[in-house]
Amino acid sequence: MSWAAAPVRSSASLARRMDGPVETALRSLLQRALAPSHLEVVNESGQHAVPPGSETHFKVVVVSGRFEGLPLIQRHRLVHSSVRDLLASDIHALSIHAKTPEQWAEEPRVDPSPPCLGGSKHDPLGPGKRTLP
């Protein structure tokens, strides 16, 4: 289900938690700057080596007429410029899926994000796991 310039979230995600302040700001900035016909903002911080409740890793799916005729790099630059201040302060990682309305009509989905393999989350000798000789 999608509607103009409104976030789309599954009922499962609504029942699970409320949006945090960074997620809310990210959504608002993207809506204001790009007037998307479809927007998904997913906090993927829980899949990374950060404290519970963090808002540092996000995936956005943005469908906007503003992307018409632009190569992918220019679309990403538009998204980045829209959320510049959050990227400089609160957001560590931003996965961007920027599509035109026509592209979204042809393929209204994106692949799931791969599992995190970075940081110390999967390192048996990562922080808090080292022992002194």
Coordinates of C-alpha atoms in Angstrom, one line a residue:
M1 CA 0.0 0.0 0.0
S2 CA 1.4 3.4 -0.9
W3 CA 0.2 7.0 -1.2
A4 CA 1.7 10.2 -2.3
A5 CA 4.5 11.6 0.0
A6 CA 3.6 9.3 2.8
P7 CA 5.7 6.7 4.5
V8 CA 4.9 3.1 3.8
R9 CA 5.4 0.7 6.7
S10 CA 4.1 -2.8 7.3
S11 CA 1.7 -3.3 10.2
A12 CA 4.4 -5.5 11.8
S13 CA 6.8 -2.6 11.9
L14 CA 4.1 -0.3 13.3
A15 CA 3.4 -2.8 16.1
R16 CA 7.1 -3.3 16.8
R17 CA 8.2 0.2 17.6
M18 CA 7.6 3.9 17.0
D19 CA 9.9 6.0 14.8
G20 CA 12.8 7.6 16.6
P21 CA 13.8 11.2 16.2
V22 CA 16.5 10.6 13.6
E23 CA 14.2 8.4 11.5
T24 CA 11.4 11.0 11.8
A25 CA 13.8 13.8 10.7
L26 CA 15.1 11.7 7.8
R27 CA 11.6 11.0 6.6
S28 CA 10.6 14.6 6.9
L29 CA 13.6 15.9 5.0
L30 CA 13.2 13.5 2.1
Q31 CA 9.4 14.3 1.8
R32 CA 10.1 18.0 1.8
A33 CA 13.0 17.9 -0.7
L34 CA 11.8 15.2 -3.1
A35 CA 8.0 15.0 -2.9
P36 CA 8.1 11.3 -3.3
S37 CA 5.2 9.2 -4.5
H38 CA 6.5 6.4 -2.4
L39 CA 8.9 6.5 0.5
E40 CA 10.2 3.8 2.8
V41 CA 12.6 4.6 5.6
V42 CA 13.9 1.5 7.4
N43 CA 16.1 1.7 10.5
E44 CA 18.6 -1.2 10.0
S45 CA 20.8 -0.3 13.0
G46 CA 19.7 -3.4 14.8
Q47 CA 21.5 -5.5 12.1
H48 CA 24.8 -3.8 13.0
A49 CA 27.3 -3.6 15.8
V50 CA 25.6 -0.7 17.6
P51 CA 23.8 -0.4 21.0
P52 CA 20.1 -1.4 21.0
G53 CA 17.8 1.5 20.1
S54 CA 20.4 3.2 17.9
E55 CA 19.5 5.2 14.8
T56 CA 22.7 5.1 12.8
H57 CA 22.1 2.8 9.8
F58 CA 19.2 3.4 7.4
K59 CA 17.8 2.1 4.1
V60 CA 15.6 4.5 2.1
V61 CA 13.4 3.6 -0.9
V62 CA 12.5 6.9 -2.6
V63 CA 10.3 7.1 -5.7
S64 CA 10.2 10.6 -7.1
G65 CA 9.5 12.4 -10.4
R66 CA 12.5 14.5 -9.5
F67 CA 14.7 11.6 -10.6
E68 CA 13.4 11.6 -14.2
G69 CA 16.2 11.8 -16.7
L70 CA 18.9 11.7 -14.0
P71 CA 21.6 9.0 -13.8
L72 CA 21.8 7.0 -10.5
I73 CA 24.7 9.0 -9.2
Q74 CA 22.8 12.3 -9.5
R75 CA 19.8 10.7 -7.8
H76 CA 22.0 9.7 -4.9
R77 CA 23.5 13.2 -4.8
L78 CA 20.0 14.7 -4.5
V79 CA 19.2 12.4 -1.6
H80 CA 22.5 13.1 0.1
S81 CA 22.0 16.9 -0.3
S82 CA 18.5 16.6 1.2
V83 CA 19.8 15.0 4.4
R84 CA 23.3 16.5 4.5
D85 CA 23.1 17.6 8.2
L86 CA 21.9 14.1 9.4
L87 CA 24.8 12.5 7.5
A88 CA 27.2 14.8 9.2
S89 CA 25.9 14.1 12.7
D90 CA 23.6 11.2 13.3
I91 CA 23.6 8.8 10.4
H92 CA 26.6 6.5 9.9
A93 CA 25.3 4.6 6.9
L94 CA 22.6 5.2 4.3
S95 CA 21.5 2.7 1.7
I96 CA 19.6 4.5 -1.1
H97 CA 17.2 3.0 -3.6
A98 CA 16.2 6.0 -5.8
K99 CA 13.7 5.2 -8.6
T100 CA 11.4 7.1 -11.0
P101 CA 7.7 6.4 -10.8
E102 CA 7.9 4.5 -14.0
Q103 CA 10.7 2.2 -12.7
W104 CA 8.7 1.6 -9.5
A105 CA 5.6 0.7 -11.5
E106 CA 7.7 -1.9 -13.4
E107 CA 9.3 -3.3 -10.3
P108 CA 7.7 -2.1 -7.0
R109 CA 10.2 -3.7 -4.6
V110 CA 13.8 -3.7 -3.6
D111 CA 16.0 -6.6 -2.5
P112 CA 16.5 -7.1 1.2
S113 CA 19.7 -5.7 2.7
P114 CA 22.6 -8.2 3.1
P115 CA 23.7 -9.1 6.6
C116 CA 26.3 -6.9 8.3
L117 CA 29.8 -8.4 8.2
G118 CA 31.6 -5.3 9.4
G119 CA 32.7 -4.1 12.7
S120 CA 33.2 -6.4 15.6
K121 CA 29.7 -8.0 15.6
H122 CA 31.0 -11.2 14.0
D123 CA 34.6 -11.1 15.3
P124 CA 35.1 -13.6 18.0
L125 CA 37.9 -11.4 19.4
G126 CA 36.0 -8.1 19.0
P127 CA 35.6 -5.5 21.7
G128 CA 34.6 -6.9 25.0
K129 CA 35.7 -10.4 23.9
R130 CA 39.5 -10.1 24.2
T131 CA 41.3 -11.6 27.1
L132 CA 44.6 -10.4 28.5
P133 CA 47.6 -12.7 28.1

